[in-house]
Tab-separated table of N, CA, C and O in Angstrom:
chain	number	residue	atom	x	y	z
A	1	MET	N	0.860	-1.033	-0.029
A	1	MET	CA	-0.113	-0.034	-0.033
A	1	MET	C	1.056	1.430	0.023
A	1	MET	O	0.331	2.530	0.163
A	2	GLY	N	2.071	1.121	-0.275
A	2	GLY	CA	3.073	2.353	-0.235
A	2	GLY	C	3.603	3.092	1.101
A	2	GLY	O	4.124	3.848	1.083
A	3	VAL	N	3.191	1.995	2.142
A	3	VAL	CA	3.600	2.524	3.463
A	3	VAL	C	4.851	1.900	3.784
A	3	VAL	O	4.941	0.543	3.657
A	4	GLY	N	5.937	2.574	4.457
A	4	GLY	CA	7.289	1.887	4.410
A	4	GLY	C	6.997	1.086	6.280
A	4	GLY	O	5.982	1.303	6.658
A	5	ALA	N	8.315	0.180	6.188
A	5	ALA	CA	8.227	-0.649	7.576
A	5	ALA	C	8.254	0.160	8.598
A	5	ALA	O	7.417	-0.197	9.654
A	6	ALA	N	8.841	1.385	8.899
A	6	ALA	CA	9.134	2.152	10.191
A	6	ALA	C	7.661	2.589	10.462
A	6	ALA	O	7.046	2.516	11.423
A	7	ILE	N	6.840	3.348	9.411
A	7	ILE	CA	5.616	3.834	9.534
A	7	ILE	C	4.492	2.589	10.184
A	7	ILE	O	4.043	2.774	11.082
A	8	ARG	N	4.689	1.575	9.741
A	8	ARG	CA	3.787	0.320	9.954
A	8	ARG	C	4.254	-0.102	11.387
A	8	ARG	O	3.223	-0.437	12.450
A	9	LEU	N	5.424	0.032	11.632
A	9	LEU	CA	5.653	-0.148	13.121
A	9	LEU	C	5.276	0.595	14.078
A	9	LEU	O	4.569	0.693	15.407
A	10	LEU	N	5.352	2.235	13.904
A	10	LEU	CA	4.807	3.052	14.727
A	10	LEU	C	3.493	3.060	14.830
A	10	LEU	O	2.766	3.269	15.825
A	11	ALA	N	2.621	2.918	13.701
A	11	ALA	CA	1.266	2.519	13.612
A	11	ALA	C	0.731	1.618	14.689
A	11	ALA	O	-0.139	1.635	15.232
A	12	ARG	N	1.613	0.593	14.650
A	12	ARG	CA	0.953	-0.645	15.411
A	12	ARG	C	0.951	-0.533	16.933
A	12	ARG	O	0.101	-1.035	17.751
A	13	ASN	N	1.747	0.633	17.234
A	13	ASN	CA	1.922	0.845	18.659
A	13	ASN	C	1.387	2.152	19.207
A	13	ASN	O	1.203	2.534	20.374
A	14	ILE	N	0.440	2.772	18.361
A	14	ILE	CA	-0.452	3.803	18.576
A	14	ILE	C	-1.716	3.356	19.049
A	14	ILE	O	-2.413	2.445	18.470
A	15	HIS	N	-2.196	3.708	20.068
A	15	HIS	CA	-3.502	3.563	20.749
A	15	HIS	C	-4.197	4.775	20.780
A	15	HIS	O	-4.158	5.541	21.931
A	16	PRO	N	-5.419	4.923	19.990
A	16	PRO	CA	-5.862	6.272	20.118
A	16	PRO	C	-6.909	6.338	21.316
A	16	PRO	O	-7.534	5.184	21.594
A	17	ARG	N	-7.141	7.499	21.605
A	17	ARG	CA	-8.125	7.831	22.777
A	17	ARG	C	-9.642	8.280	22.127
A	17	ARG	O	-9.412	9.474	21.466
A	18	LEU	N	-10.438	7.677	22.215
A	18	LEU	CA	-11.991	8.188	21.717
A	18	LEU	C	-12.883	8.992	23.019
A	18	LEU	O	-12.856	8.542	24.154
A	19	ILE	N	-13.070	10.254	22.686
A	19	ILE	CA	-13.642	11.200	23.578
A	19	ILE	C	-15.233	11.225	22.873
A	19	ILE	O	-15.390	11.867	21.965
A	20	ILE	N	-16.109	10.987	23.680
A	20	ILE	CA	-17.581	10.989	23.228
A	20	ILE	C	-18.302	12.151	24.046
A	20	ILE	O	-18.239	11.811	25.481
A	21	SER	N	-18.785	13.258	23.740
A	21	SER	CA	-19.417	14.306	24.491
A	21	SER	C	-20.769	14.522	23.620
A	21	SER	O	-20.782	14.598	22.403
A	22	GLU	N	-21.657	15.109	24.829
A	22	GLU	CA	-23.015	15.586	24.261
A	22	GLU	C	-23.062	17.170	24.836
A	22	GLU	O	-22.809	17.132	25.953
A	23	ASP	N	-23.497	17.967	24.072
A	23	ASP	CA	-24.232	19.203	24.519
A	23	ASP	C	-25.511	19.684	23.875
A	23	ASP	O	-25.189	20.031	22.592
A	24	ASN	N	-26.515	19.706	24.459
A	24	ASN	CA	-27.676	20.398	23.695
A	24	ASN	C	-28.149	19.582	22.489
A	24	ASN	O	-28.483	20.261	21.360
A	25	ASN	N	-28.141	18.415	22.355
A	25	ASN	CA	-28.556	17.431	21.454
A	25	ASN	C	-27.277	17.424	20.294
A	25	ASN	O	-27.503	16.893	19.079
A	26	GLN	N	-26.236	17.979	20.564
A	26	GLN	CA	-25.123	18.203	19.345
A	26	GLN	C	-23.749	17.230	20.174
A	26	GLN	O	-23.479	17.593	21.239
A	27	TRP	N	-23.704	15.992	19.305
A	27	TRP	CA	-22.725	15.219	20.082
A	27	TRP	C	-21.494	15.495	19.143
A	27	TRP	O	-21.275	15.962	18.059
A	28	THR	N	-20.157	15.225	19.988
A	28	THR	CA	-18.927	15.261	19.355
A	28	THR	C	-18.149	13.899	19.714
A	28	THR	O	-18.272	13.477	20.858
A	29	MET	N	-17.440	13.318	18.726
A	29	MET	CA	-16.673	12.227	18.771
A	29	MET	C	-15.311	12.660	18.849
A	29	MET	O	-15.085	13.476	17.230
A	30	ARG	N	-14.308	12.579	19.373
A	30	ARG	CA	-12.943	13.439	18.989
A	30	ARG	C	-11.958	12.015	19.402
A	30	ARG	O	-11.930	11.320	20.339
A	31	SER	N	-11.132	11.715	17.966
A	31	SER	CA	-10.148	10.691	18.563
A	31	SER	C	-8.706	11.270	18.600
A	31	SER	O	-8.498	12.245	17.648
A	32	GLU	N	-7.926	11.064	19.617
A	32	GLU	CA	-6.924	11.721	20.091
A	32	GLU	C	-5.662	10.755	19.918
A	32	GLU	O	-5.746	9.788	20.481
A	33	MET	N	-4.801	10.842	19.047
A	33	MET	CA	-3.689	10.206	18.942
A	33	MET	C	-2.035	11.311	18.971
A	33	MET	O	-2.484	12.357	18.889
A	34	PRO	N	-1.289	10.619	19.426
A	34	PRO	CA	0.052	11.370	19.376
A	34	PRO	C	0.486	12.309	18.237
A	34	PRO	O	0.713	13.554	18.265
A	35	LEU	N	0.208	12.041	16.958
A	35	LEU	CA	0.514	12.612	15.725
A	35	LEU	C	-0.532	13.616	15.107
A	35	LEU	O	-0.443	14.356	14.378
A	36	LYS	N	-1.869	12.995	15.409
A	36	LYS	CA	-3.102	13.597	14.721
A	36	LYS	C	-4.333	13.506	15.314
A	36	LYS	O	-4.742	12.486	15.958
A	37	SER	N	-4.954	14.406	15.624
A	37	SER	CA	-6.385	14.341	16.225
A	37	SER	C	-7.470	14.791	15.093
A	37	SER	O	-7.494	15.424	14.590
A	38	GLN	N	-8.535	14.023	15.310
A	38	GLN	CA	-9.848	14.360	14.742
A	38	GLN	C	-11.192	14.532	15.373
A	38	GLN	O	-11.388	13.602	16.315
A	39	SER	N	-11.940	15.631	15.083
A	39	SER	CA	-13.397	15.934	15.595
A	39	SER	C	-14.466	15.419	14.685
A	39	SER	O	-14.222	16.150	13.524
A	40	THR	N	-15.452	14.918	15.100
A	40	THR	CA	-16.774	14.886	14.287
A	40	THR	C	-17.883	15.364	15.206
A	40	THR	O	-18.163	15.058	16.308
A	41	HIS	N	-18.504	16.481	14.585
A	41	HIS	CA	-19.777	16.839	15.069
A	41	HIS	C	-20.856	16.573	14.581
A	41	HIS	O	-21.139	16.716	13.321
A	42	PHE	N	-22.057	16.139	15.152
A	42	PHE	CA	-23.269	15.799	14.635
A	42	PHE	C	-24.453	15.753	15.592
A	42	PHE	O	-24.514	15.809	16.646
A	43	ILE	N	-25.815	15.721	15.009
A	43	ILE	CA	-26.939	15.814	15.430
A	43	ILE	C	-27.585	14.520	14.777
A	43	ILE	O	-27.720	14.326	13.829
A	44	PRO	N	-27.813	13.515	15.982
A	44	PRO	CA	-28.378	12.271	15.682
A	44	PRO	C	-29.731	12.634	14.746
A	44	PRO	O	-30.652	13.128	15.009
A	45	GLY	N	-29.631	11.573	13.514
A	45	GLY	CA	-30.864	11.746	12.778
A	45	GLY	C	-30.490	12.593	11.574
A	45	GLY	O	-31.412	12.505	10.765
A	46	VAL	N	-29.608	13.595	11.357
A	46	VAL	CA	-29.343	14.551	10.495
A	46	VAL	C	-27.959	14.067	9.813
A	46	VAL	O	-26.882	13.729	10.477
A	47	GLU	N	-28.182	13.768	8.253
A	47	GLU	CA	-27.014	13.519	7.343
A	47	GLU	C	-25.925	14.708	7.611
A	47	GLU	O	-26.414	15.736	7.659
A	48	PHE	N	-24.767	13.988	7.495
A	48	PHE	CA	-23.773	15.356	7.349
A	48	PHE	C	-22.625	14.779	6.784
A	48	PHE	O	-22.279	13.336	6.621
A	49	GLU	N	-21.555	15.346	6.070
A	49	GLU	CA	-20.660	14.914	5.493
A	49	GLU	C	-19.262	14.849	6.268
A	49	GLU	O	-18.885	15.899	7.335
A	50	ASP	N	-18.498	13.893	6.419
A	50	ASP	CA	-17.453	13.936	7.152
A	50	ASP	C	-16.274	13.430	6.310
A	50	ASP	O	-16.479	12.753	5.108
A	51	THR	N	-14.907	13.896	6.703
A	51	THR	CA	-13.708	12.951	6.322
A	51	THR	C	-12.908	12.130	7.053
A	51	THR	O	-12.610	12.241	8.154
A	52	MET	N	-12.624	11.127	6.291
A	52	MET	CA	-12.130	10.073	7.068
A	52	MET	C	-10.402	10.316	7.151
A	52	MET	O	-9.932	11.263	6.581
A	53	PRO	N	-10.060	9.497	7.924
A	53	PRO	CA	-8.359	9.775	8.141
A	53	PRO	C	-7.569	9.674	7.028
A	53	PRO	O	-6.536	10.770	6.902
A	54	ASP	N	-8.159	9.141	5.916
A	54	ASP	CA	-7.167	9.160	4.702
A	54	ASP	C	-7.691	10.213	3.529
A	54	ASP	O	-7.149	10.152	2.473
A	55	GLY	N	-8.473	11.086	4.250
A	55	GLY	CA	-8.785	12.316	3.237
A	55	GLY	C	-10.465	11.904	2.567
A	55	GLY	O	-10.592	12.786	1.680
A	56	LEU	N	-10.708	10.660	2.488
A	56	LEU	CA	-11.874	10.216	1.844
A	56	LEU	C	-13.110	11.034	2.544
A	56	LEU	O	-13.400	11.153	3.389
A	57	GLN	N	-13.948	11.767	1.464
A	57	GLN	CA	-15.201	12.369	2.054
A	57	GLN	C	-16.387	11.481	2.261
A	57	GLN	O	-16.643	10.799	0.972
A	58	ILE	N	-17.265	11.370	2.850
A	58	ILE	CA	-18.512	10.491	3.323
A	58	ILE	C	-19.466	11.066	3.611
A	58	ILE	O	-19.207	12.310	4.360
A	59	LYS	N	-20.552	10.798	3.441
A	59	LYS	CA	-21.980	10.920	4.070
A	59	LYS	C	-22.420	10.179	5.158
A	59	LYS	O	-22.131	8.734	5.064
A	60	VAL	N	-22.578	10.671	6.221
A	60	VAL	CA	-22.966	10.049	7.407
A	60	VAL	C	-24.306	10.271	8.160
A	60	VAL	O	-24.403	11.415	8.194
A	61	CYS	N	-25.197	9.137	8.541
A	61	CYS	CA	-26.105	9.445	9.477
A	61	CYS	C	-26.093	8.671	10.759
A	61	CYS	O	-25.847	7.402	10.495
A	62	VAL	N	-25.989	9.031	11.745
A	62	VAL	CA	-25.788	8.664	12.937
A	62	VAL	C	-27.399	8.355	13.737
A	62	VAL	O	-27.783	9.317	14.583
A	63	SER	N	-27.851	7.059	13.399
A	63	SER	CA	-29.267	6.773	14.211
A	63	SER	C	-29.790	5.951	13.254
A	63	SER	O	-29.565	5.387	12.203
A	64	SER	N	-30.763	5.040	13.985
A	64	SER	CA	-31.474	3.667	13.427
A	64	SER	C	-32.329	4.155	12.620
A	64	SER	O	-32.706	3.237	11.633
A	65	ALA	N	-32.742	5.447	12.283
A	65	ALA	CA	-33.969	5.810	11.399
A	65	ALA	C	-33.505	6.475	10.330
A	65	ALA	O	-34.362	6.717	9.253
A	66	CYS	N	-32.092	6.102	9.565
A	66	CYS	CA	-31.656	7.093	8.470
A	66	CYS	C	-31.746	5.970	7.424
A	66	CYS	O	-31.836	4.958	7.556
């Protein structure tokens, strides 16, 4: 996949911390890692666009009703 051995070894030892919080029905999921952190904000049942860690744009709906 074009990823060198040194990067694979580093990635294998990284353990992300996932923080989930809610404020007035707006939810936040934050993934914290030593080199990069990412936050996603959403309202349940409302579709939104998000960016994956590899840069891919996706549409997401967080709810069983979507």
